[in-house]
CSV table of C-alpha atoms and ligand atoms in Angstrom, one decimal:
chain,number,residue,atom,x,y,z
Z,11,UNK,CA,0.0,0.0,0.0
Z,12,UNK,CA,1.2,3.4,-1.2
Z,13,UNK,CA,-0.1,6.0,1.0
Z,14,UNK,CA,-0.8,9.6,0.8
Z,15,UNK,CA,0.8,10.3,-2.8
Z,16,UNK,CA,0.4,12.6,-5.5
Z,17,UNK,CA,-0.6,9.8,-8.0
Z,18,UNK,CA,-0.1,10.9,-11.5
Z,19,UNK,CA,-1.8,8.5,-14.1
Z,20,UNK,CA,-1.6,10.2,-17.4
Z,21,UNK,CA,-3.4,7.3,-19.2
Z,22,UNK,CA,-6.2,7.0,-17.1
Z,23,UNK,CA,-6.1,11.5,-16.7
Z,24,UNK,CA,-5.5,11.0,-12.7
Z,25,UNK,CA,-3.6,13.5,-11.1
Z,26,UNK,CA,-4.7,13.3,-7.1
Z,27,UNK,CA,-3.6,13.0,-3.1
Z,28,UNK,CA,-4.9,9.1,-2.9
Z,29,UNK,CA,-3.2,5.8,-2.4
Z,30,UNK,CA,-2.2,2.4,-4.4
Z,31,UNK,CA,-2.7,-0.8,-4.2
Z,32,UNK,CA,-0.6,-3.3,-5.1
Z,33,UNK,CA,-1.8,-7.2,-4.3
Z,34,UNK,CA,-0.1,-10.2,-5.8
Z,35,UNK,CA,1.9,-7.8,-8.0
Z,36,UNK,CA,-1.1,-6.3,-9.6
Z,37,UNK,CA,-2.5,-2.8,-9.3
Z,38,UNK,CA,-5.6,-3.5,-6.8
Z,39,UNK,CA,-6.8,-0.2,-5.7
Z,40,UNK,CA,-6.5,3.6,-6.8
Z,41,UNK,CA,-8.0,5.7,-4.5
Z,42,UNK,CA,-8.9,7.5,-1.3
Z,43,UNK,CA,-10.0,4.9,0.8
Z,44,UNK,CA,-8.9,1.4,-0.1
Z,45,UNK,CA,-11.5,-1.2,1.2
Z,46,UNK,CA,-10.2,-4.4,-0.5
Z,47,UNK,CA,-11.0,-7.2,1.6
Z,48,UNK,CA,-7.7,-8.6,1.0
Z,49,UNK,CA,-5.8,-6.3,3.5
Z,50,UNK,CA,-7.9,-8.0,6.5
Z,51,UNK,CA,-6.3,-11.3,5.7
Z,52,UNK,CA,-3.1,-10.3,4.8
Z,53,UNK,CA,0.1,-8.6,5.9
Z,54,UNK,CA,0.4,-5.8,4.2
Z,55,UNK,CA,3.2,-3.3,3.6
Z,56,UNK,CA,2.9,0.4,3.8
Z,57,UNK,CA,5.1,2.9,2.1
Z,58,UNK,CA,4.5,6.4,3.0
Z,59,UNK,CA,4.3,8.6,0.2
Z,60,UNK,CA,3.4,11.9,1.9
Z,61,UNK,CA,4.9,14.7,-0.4
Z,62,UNK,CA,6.0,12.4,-3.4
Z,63,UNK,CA,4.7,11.3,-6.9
Z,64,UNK,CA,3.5,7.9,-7.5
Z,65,UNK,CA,4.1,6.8,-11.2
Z,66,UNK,CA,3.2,4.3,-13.2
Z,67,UNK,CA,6.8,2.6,-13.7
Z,68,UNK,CA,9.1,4.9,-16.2
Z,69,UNK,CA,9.9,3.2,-19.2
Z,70,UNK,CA,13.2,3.7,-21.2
Z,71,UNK,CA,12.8,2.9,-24.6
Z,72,UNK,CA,16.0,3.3,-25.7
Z,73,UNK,CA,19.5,2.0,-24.1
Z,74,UNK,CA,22.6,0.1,-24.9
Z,75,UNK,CA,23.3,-2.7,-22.4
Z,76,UNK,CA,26.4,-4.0,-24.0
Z,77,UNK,CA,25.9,-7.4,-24.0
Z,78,UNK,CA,26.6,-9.5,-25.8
Z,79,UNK,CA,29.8,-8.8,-26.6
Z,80,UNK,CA,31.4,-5.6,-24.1
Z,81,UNK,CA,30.6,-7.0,-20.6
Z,82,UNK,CA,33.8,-4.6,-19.8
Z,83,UNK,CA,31.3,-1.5,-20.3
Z,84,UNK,CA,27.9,-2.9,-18.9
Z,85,UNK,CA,25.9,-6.0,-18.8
Z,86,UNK,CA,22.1,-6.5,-18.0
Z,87,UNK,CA,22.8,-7.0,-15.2
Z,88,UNK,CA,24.3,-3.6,-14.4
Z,89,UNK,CA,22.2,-2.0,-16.2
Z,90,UNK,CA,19.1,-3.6,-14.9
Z,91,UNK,CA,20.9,-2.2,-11.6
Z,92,UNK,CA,21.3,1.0,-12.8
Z,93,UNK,CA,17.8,1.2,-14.3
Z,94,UNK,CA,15.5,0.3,-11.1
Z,95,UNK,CA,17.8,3.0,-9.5
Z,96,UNK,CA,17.0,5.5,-12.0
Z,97,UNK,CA,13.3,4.8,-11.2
Z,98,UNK,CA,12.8,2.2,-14.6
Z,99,UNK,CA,10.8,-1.3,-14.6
Z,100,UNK,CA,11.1,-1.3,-18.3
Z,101,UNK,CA,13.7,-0.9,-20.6
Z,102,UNK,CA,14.5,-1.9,-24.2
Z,103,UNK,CA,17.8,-3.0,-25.4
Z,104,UNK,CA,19.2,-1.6,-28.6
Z,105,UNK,CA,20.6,-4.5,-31.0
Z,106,UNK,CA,24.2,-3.2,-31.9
Z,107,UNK,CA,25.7,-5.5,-29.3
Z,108,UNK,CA,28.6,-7.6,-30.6
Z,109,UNK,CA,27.4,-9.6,-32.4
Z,110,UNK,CA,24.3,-7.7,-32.9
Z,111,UNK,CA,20.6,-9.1,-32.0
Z,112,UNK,CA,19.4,-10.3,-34.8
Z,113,UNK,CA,17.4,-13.9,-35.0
Z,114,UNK,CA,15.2,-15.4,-32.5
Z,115,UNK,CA,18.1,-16.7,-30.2
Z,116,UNK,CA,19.6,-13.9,-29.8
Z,117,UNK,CA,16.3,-12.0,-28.6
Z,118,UNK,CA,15.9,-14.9,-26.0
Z,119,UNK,CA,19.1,-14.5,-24.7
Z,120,UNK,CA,18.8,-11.0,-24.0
Z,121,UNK,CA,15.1,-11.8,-22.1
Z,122,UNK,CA,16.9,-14.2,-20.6
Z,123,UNK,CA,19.4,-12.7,-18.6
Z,124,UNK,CA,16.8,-9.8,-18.0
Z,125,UNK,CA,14.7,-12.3,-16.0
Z,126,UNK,CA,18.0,-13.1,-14.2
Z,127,UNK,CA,18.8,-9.8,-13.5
Z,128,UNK,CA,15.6,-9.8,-12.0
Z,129,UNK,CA,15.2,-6.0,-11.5
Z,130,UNK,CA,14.0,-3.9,-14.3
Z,131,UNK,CA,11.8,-5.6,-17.7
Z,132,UNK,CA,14.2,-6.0,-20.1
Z,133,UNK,CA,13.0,-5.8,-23.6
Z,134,UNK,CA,15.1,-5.9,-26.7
Z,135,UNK,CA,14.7,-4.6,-30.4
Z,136,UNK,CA,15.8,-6.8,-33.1
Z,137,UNK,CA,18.1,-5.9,-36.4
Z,138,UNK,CA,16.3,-4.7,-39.2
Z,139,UNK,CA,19.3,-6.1,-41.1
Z,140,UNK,CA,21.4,-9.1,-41.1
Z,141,UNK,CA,24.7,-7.6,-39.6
Z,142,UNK,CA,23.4,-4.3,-38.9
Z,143,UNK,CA,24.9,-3.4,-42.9
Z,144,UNK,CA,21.6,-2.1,-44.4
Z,145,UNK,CA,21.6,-5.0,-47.2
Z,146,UNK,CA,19.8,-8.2,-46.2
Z,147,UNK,CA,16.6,-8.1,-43.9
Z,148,UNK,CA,17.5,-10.1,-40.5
Z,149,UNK,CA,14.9,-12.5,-39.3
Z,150,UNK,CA,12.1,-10.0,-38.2
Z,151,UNK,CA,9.3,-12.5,-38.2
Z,152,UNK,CA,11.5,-15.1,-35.7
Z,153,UNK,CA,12.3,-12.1,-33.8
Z,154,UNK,CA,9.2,-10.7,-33.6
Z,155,UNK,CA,8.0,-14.3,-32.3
Z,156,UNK,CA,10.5,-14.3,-29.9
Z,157,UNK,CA,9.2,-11.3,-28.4
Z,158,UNK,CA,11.6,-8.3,-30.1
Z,159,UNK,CA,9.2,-4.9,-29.6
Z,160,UNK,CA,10.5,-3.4,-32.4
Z,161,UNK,CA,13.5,-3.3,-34.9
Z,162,UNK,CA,16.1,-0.7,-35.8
Z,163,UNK,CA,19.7,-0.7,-36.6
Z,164,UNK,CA,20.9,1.8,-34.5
Z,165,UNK,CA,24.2,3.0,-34.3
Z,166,UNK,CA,23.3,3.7,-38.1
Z,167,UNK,CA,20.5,4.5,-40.1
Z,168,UNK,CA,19.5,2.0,-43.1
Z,169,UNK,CA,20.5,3.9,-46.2
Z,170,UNK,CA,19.2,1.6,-49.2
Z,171,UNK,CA,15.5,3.7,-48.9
Z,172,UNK,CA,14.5,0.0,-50.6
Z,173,UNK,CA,16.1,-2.2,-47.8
Z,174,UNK,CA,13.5,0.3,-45.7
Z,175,UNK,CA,10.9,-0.3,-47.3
Z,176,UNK,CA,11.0,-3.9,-47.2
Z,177,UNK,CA,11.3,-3.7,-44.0
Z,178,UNK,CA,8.7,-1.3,-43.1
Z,179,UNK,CA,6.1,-4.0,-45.1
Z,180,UNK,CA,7.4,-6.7,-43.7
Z,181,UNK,CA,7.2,-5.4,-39.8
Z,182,UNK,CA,4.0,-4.0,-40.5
Z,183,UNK,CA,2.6,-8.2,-41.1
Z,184,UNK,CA,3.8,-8.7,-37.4
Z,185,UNK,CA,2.7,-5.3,-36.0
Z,186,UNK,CA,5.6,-4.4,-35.2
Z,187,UNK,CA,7.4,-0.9,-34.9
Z,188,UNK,CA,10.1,0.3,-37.2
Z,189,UNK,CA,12.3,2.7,-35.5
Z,190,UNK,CA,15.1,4.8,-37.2
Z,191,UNK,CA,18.7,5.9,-36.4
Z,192,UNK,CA,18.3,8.9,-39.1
Z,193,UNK,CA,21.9,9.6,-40.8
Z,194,UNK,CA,22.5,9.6,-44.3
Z,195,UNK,CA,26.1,8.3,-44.8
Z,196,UNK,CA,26.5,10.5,-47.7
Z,197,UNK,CA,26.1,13.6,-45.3
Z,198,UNK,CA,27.5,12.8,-42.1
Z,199,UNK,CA,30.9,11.4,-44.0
Z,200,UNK,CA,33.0,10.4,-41.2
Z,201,UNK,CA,32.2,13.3,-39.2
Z,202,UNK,CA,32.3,13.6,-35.2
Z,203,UNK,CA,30.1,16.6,-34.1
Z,204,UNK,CA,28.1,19.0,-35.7
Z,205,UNK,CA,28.8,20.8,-38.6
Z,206,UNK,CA,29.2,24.6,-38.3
Z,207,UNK,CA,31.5,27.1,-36.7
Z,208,UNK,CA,32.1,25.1,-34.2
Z,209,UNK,CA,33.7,22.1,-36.3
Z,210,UNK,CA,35.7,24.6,-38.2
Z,211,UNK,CA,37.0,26.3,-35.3
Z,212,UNK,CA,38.3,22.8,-33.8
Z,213,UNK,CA,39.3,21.7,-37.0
Z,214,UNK,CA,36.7,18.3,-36.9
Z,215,UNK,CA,34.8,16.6,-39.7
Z,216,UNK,CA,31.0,17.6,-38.7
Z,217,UNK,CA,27.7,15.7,-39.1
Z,218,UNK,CA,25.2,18.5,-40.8
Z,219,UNK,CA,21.9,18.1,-39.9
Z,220,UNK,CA,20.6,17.6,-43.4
Z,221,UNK,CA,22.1,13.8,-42.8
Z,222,UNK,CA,19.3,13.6,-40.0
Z,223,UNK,CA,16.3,15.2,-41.9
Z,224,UNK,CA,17.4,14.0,-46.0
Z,225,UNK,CA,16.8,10.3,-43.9
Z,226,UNK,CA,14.0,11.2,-41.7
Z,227,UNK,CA,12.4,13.2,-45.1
Z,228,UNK,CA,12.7,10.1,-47.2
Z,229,UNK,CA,11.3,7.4,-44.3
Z,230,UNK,CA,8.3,9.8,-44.0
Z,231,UNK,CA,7.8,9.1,-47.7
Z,232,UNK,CA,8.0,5.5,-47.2
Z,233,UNK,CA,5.7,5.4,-44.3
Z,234,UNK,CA,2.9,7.5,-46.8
Z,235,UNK,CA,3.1,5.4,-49.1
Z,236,UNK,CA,2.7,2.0,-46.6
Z,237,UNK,CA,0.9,3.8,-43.8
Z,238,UNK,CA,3.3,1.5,-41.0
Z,239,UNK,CA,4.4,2.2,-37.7
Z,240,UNK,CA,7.4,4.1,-37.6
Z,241,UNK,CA,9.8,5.6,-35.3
Z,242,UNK,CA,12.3,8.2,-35.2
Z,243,UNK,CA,15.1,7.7,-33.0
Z,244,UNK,CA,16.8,10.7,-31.2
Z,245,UNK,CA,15.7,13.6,-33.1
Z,246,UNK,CA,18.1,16.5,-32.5
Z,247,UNK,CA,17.6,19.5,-34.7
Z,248,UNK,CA,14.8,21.8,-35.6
Z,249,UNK,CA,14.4,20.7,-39.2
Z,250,UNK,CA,13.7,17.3,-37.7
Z,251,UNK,CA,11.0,18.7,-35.8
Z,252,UNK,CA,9.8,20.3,-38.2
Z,253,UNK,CA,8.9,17.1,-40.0
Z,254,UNK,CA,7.6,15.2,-37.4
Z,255,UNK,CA,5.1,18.1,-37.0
Z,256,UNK,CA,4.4,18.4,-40.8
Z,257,UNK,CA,4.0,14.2,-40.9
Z,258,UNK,CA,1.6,14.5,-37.4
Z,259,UNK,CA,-0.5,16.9,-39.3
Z,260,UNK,CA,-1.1,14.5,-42.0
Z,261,UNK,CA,-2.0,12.0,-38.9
Z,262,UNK,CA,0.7,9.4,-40.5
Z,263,UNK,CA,2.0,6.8,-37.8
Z,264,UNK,CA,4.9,8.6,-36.5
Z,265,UNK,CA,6.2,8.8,-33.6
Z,266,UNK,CA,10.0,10.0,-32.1
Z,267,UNK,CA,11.9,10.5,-29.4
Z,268,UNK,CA,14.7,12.6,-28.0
Z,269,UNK,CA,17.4,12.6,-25.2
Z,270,UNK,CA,18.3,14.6,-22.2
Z,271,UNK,CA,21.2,15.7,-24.2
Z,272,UNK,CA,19.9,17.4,-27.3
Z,273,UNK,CA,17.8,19.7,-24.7
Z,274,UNK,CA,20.6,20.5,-22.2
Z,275,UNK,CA,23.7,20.3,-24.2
Z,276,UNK,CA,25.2,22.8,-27.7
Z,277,UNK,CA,27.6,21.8,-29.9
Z,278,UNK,CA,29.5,24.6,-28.0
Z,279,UNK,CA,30.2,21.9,-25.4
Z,280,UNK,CA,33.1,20.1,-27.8
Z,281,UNK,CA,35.1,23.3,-27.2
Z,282,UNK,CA,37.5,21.3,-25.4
Z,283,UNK,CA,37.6,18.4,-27.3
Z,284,UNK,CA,36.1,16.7,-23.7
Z,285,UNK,CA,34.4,13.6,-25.9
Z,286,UNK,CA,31.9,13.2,-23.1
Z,287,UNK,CA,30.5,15.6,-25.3
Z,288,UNK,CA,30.7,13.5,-28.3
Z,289,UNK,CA,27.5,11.9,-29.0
Z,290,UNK,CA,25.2,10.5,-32.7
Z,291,UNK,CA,23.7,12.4,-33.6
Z,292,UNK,CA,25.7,15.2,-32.2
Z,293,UNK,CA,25.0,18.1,-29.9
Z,294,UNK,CA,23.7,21.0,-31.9
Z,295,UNK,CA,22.6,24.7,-31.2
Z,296,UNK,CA,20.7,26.8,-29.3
Z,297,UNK,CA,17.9,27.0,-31.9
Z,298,UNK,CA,17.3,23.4,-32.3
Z,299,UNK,CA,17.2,23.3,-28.4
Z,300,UNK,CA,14.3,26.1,-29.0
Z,301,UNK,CA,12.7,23.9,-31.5
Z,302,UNK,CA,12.8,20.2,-29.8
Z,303,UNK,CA,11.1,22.0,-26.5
Z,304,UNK,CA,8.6,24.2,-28.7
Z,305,UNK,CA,8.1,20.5,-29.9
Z,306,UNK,CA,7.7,18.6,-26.9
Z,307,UNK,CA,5.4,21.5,-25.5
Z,308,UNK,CA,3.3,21.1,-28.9
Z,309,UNK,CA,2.8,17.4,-27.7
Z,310,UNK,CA,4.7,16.2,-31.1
Z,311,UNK,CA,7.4,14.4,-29.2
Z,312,UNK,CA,6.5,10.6,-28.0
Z,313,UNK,CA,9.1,9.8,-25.6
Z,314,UNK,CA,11.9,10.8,-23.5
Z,315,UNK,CA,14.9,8.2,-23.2
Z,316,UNK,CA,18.1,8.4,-22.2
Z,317,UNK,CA,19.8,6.7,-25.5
Z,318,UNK,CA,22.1,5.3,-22.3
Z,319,UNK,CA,25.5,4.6,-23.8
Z,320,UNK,CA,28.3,3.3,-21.4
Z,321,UNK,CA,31.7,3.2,-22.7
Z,322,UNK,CA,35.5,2.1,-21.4
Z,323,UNK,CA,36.8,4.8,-19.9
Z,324,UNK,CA,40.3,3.9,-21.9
Z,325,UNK,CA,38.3,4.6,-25.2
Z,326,UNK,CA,36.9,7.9,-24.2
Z,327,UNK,CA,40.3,8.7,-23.3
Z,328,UNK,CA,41.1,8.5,-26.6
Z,329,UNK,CA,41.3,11.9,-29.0
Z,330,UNK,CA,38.1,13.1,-29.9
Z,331,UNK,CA,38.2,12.2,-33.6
Z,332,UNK,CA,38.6,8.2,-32.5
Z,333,UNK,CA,36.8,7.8,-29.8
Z,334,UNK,CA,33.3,6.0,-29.5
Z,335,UNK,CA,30.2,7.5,-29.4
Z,336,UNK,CA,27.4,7.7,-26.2
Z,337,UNK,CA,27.0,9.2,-22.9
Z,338,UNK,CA,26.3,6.9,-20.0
Z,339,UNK,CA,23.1,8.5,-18.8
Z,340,UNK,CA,20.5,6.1,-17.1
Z,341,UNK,CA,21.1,7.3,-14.0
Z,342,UNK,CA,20.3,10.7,-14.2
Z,343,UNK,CA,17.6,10.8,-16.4
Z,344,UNK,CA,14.8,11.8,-14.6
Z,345,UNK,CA,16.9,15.0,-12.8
Z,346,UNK,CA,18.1,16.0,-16.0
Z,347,UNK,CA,15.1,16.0,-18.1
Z,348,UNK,CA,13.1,18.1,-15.0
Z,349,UNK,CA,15.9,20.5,-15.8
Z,350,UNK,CA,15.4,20.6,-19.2
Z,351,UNK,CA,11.4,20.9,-19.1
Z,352,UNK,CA,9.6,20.9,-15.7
Z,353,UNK,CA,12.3,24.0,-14.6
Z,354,UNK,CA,11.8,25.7,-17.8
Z,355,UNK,CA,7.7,25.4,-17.7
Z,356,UNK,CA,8.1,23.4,-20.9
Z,357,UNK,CA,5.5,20.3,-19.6
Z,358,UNK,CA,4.2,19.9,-15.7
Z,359,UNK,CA,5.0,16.7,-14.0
Z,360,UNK,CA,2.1,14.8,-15.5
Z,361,UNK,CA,3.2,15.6,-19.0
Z,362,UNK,CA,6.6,14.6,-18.3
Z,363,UNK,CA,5.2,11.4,-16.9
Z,364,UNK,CA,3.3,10.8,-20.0
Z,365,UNK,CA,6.0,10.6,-22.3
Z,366,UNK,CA,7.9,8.3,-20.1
Z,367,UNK,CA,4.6,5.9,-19.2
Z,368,UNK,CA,2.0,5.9,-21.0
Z,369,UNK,CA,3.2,7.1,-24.6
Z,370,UNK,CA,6.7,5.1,-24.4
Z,371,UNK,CA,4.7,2.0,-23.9
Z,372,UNK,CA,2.2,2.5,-26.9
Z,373,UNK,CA,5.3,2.5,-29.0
Z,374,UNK,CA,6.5,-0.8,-28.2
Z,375,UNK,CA,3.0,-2.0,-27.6
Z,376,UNK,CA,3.2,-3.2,-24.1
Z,377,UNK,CA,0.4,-3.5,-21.6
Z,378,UNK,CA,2.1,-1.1,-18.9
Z,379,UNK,CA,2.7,2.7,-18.6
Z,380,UNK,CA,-0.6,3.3,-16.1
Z,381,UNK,CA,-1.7,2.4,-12.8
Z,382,UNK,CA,-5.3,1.0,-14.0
Z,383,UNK,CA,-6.8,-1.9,-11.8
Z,384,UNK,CA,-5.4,-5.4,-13.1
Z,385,UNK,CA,-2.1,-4.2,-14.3
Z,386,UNK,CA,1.1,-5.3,-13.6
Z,387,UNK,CA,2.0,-3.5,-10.4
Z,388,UNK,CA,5.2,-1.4,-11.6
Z,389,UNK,CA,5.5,1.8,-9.5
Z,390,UNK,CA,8.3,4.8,-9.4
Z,391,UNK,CA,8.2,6.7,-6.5
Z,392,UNK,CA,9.7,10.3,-6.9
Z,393,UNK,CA,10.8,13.2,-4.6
Z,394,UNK,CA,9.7,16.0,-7.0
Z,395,UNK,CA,11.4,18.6,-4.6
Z,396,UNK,CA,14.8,16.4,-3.7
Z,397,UNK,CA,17.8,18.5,-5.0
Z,398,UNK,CA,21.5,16.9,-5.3
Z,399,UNK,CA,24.5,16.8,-7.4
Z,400,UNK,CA,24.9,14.3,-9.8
Z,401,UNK,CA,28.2,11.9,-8.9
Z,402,UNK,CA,29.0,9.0,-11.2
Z,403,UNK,CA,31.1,7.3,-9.0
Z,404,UNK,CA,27.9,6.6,-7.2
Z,405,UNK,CA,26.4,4.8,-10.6
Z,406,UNK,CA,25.3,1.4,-10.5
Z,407,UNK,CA,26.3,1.2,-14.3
Z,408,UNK,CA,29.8,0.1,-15.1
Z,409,UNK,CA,30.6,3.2,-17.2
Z,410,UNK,CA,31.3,6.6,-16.1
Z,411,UNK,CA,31.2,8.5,-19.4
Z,412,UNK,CA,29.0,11.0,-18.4
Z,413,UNK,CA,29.2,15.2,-18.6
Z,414,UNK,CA,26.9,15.7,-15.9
Z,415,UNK,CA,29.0,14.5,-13.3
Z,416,UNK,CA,28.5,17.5,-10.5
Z,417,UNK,CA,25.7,18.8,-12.0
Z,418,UNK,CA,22.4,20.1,-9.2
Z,419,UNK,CA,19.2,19.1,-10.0
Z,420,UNK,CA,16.2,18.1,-8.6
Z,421,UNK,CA,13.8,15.4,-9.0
Z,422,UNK,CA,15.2,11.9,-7.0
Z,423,UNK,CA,13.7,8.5,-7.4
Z,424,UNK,CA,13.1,7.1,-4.5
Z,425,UNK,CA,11.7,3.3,-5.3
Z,426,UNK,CA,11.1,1.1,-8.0
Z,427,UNK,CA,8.5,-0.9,-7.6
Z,428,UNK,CA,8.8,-4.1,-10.0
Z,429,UNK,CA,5.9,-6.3,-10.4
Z,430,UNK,CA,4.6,-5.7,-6.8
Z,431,UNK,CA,8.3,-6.2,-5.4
Z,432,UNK,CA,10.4,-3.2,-3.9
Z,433,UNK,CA,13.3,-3.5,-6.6
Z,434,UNK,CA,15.4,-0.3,-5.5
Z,435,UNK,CA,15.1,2.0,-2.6
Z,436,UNK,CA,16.8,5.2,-2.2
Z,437,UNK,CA,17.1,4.6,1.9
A,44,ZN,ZN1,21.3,6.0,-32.4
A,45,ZN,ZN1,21.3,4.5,-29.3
């Protein structure tokens, strides 16, 4: 029994002082006075909630988990870890391990150690194509099977527009999403950060953002012509947004995301050639900061993940130019994007909620995101008004490649409720 809450349930529009109940790892009760005649006959645990939200469970549909493949920079396990502490019972697992996730054993494996982990769900998208190299289609329909939510090849974007297609038509027979890493090779090149005066001044190959929006143009084609699910990953400049809202007015199925990063970070950031800074797509400018949030406060964006990328610190000590892409940022999610939109009156807590509940979920098409009588009982706690400093030495995640370390902000998780079961407690 959670008591005395603000319980914020964007799916089912509940925003109110009550209390939960969870019984046999179900949502039982939402409400003022819980009557169930369960709690006569058994023991029942109560967790005071007096000044904090109650959430349906925070979903995270996009990190990198590292395994198979570079157990040095995470495992699921680790990042399960990392994930309940960062207030997340669900997660999905991007494919470019090594090897990648690509048939039906592969997508086992991943659920498989998840369920060991036994902390946060652990979900997994599958390939799109054999290899990750944009030519063959990987074994969507065995994946699908299997339990993949989606499929993408992330890391890169698929650059044959008739590989896409295929693909789009055949996820579409499983109902299942397509989501996009948009980069056009023939724009980004072998660049490292954005392209503009900042790249010249450091004397580094840039990404411009045409190689986002040429890819995300030409998939919004594709997905007019088939009328499938699709995704765009990470969206990070303004042109981007601009076609997401162009492709919303036309009510095509298109959804996207963004990261904490592309809201709180500029390209200015590379200045000294830190490469916690050095992130695909790259950190742009203050306008496309403008134009993600008048975005996100338009309703146009779907979710808020934290594209969590651990890396080595021995490779992000390498010179900017070389070293890997990705910012370990699980566990600061939640602080980070109050900072970037609750602080900035951008979205109030239930809208933030929302995009990391009930509209995350939809996505993916799982039966979570809300606390509605029956379902699975996955529950973040949060301190709206707890204020610290971000240290990544007190991580759960194996990496520590993260530019936030020492940053203030507010908004803690306190516990992750898993399936009825306490799975992380800040005390
Ligand atoms: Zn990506
Ligand atoms: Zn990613």
């Amino acid at each position: 029994m959670i008591k005395n809450g603000r319980v914020i349930d964007p799916a089912n529009k509940v925003d109110k002082k009550c209390d939960v109940l969870i019984i046999d790892g179900r949502i039982a009760e939402v409400g003022e006075k819980t009557q169930d005649p369960r709690l006569k006959t058994q023991d029942c645990k109560v967790i005071d909630a007096t000044g904090k939200i109650v959430s349906p469970g925070l979903i995270d549909i996009h990190v990198h988990f590292r395994e198979p493949g570079d157990e040095e920079e995470e495992t699921i396990a680790s990042g399960s870890a990392a994930a309940v502490a960062a207030g997340f019972t669900s997660v999905v697992c991007m494919p470019n391990t090594n090897p990648p996730i690509e048939n039906e054993t592969d997508v086992e494996y991943i659920h498989r150690k998840g369920r060991q982990a036994r902390k946060t769900h652990v979900y997994t998208m599958g390939a799109i194509t054999k290899n990750r190299e944009g030519v063959e289609l990987a074994e969507m329909g065995f994946m699908a099977e299997a339990g993949a939510v989606g499929f993408t090849d992330d890391g890169k974007g698929v650059q044959e527009p008739t590989v896409m297609l295929r693909a789009l038509k055949y996820a579409a027979m499983f109902d299942k999403v397509v989501a996009q890493h948009c980069q056009d090779n023939s724009f980004a090149g072998d660049g490292v950060m954005n392209s503009g005066f900042y790249s010249t001044v450091l004397g580094l190959p840039g990404i411009d953002a045409l190689a986002e929006e040429a890819m995300l143009w030409r998939d919004i084609q594709l997905v007019q012509k088939t009328n499938v699910r699709y995704h765009a990953q990470h969206i990070s400049t303004a042109g981007s947004a601009e076609l997401i809202r162009a492709a919303k007015k036309e009510s095509l199925p298109i959804t996207c995301e963004v990261t904490p990063h592309h809201l709180l970070l500029t390209e200015e950031s590379c200045l000294e050639y830190d490469t916690n800074y050095k992130i695909n797509p790259p950190l742009r400018t203050e306008d496309d900061i403008k134009a993600l949030k008048e975005a996100i406060a338009e309703g146009l964006v779907d979710a808020l993940v934290s594209d969590h990328a651990p890396h080595l610190q021995s490779e992000k000590e390498l010179v900017f130019l070389r070293a890997p892409f990705g910012i370990a940022s699980l566990e600061c999610a939640v602080g980070l994007y109050v900072k970037a939109l609750i602080e900035p009156g951008v979205l109030d807590w239930p809208g933030l909620i929302r995009l990391m509940t009930e509209k995350p979920a939809k996505i993916i098409g799982v039966d979570k995101g809300t606390l509605g009588v029956g379902k699975q009982g996955d529950v973040t706690i949060i301190d709206p008004d707890a204020k610290y400093k971000i240290d990544v030495n007190k991580f759960r995640s194996k990496s520590r490649n993260c530019p936030y370390d020492g940053w203030a902000v507010t908004g803690k998780v306190e516990k992750t409720i898993v399936g009825g079961e306490i799975r992380f407690s800040a005390d």
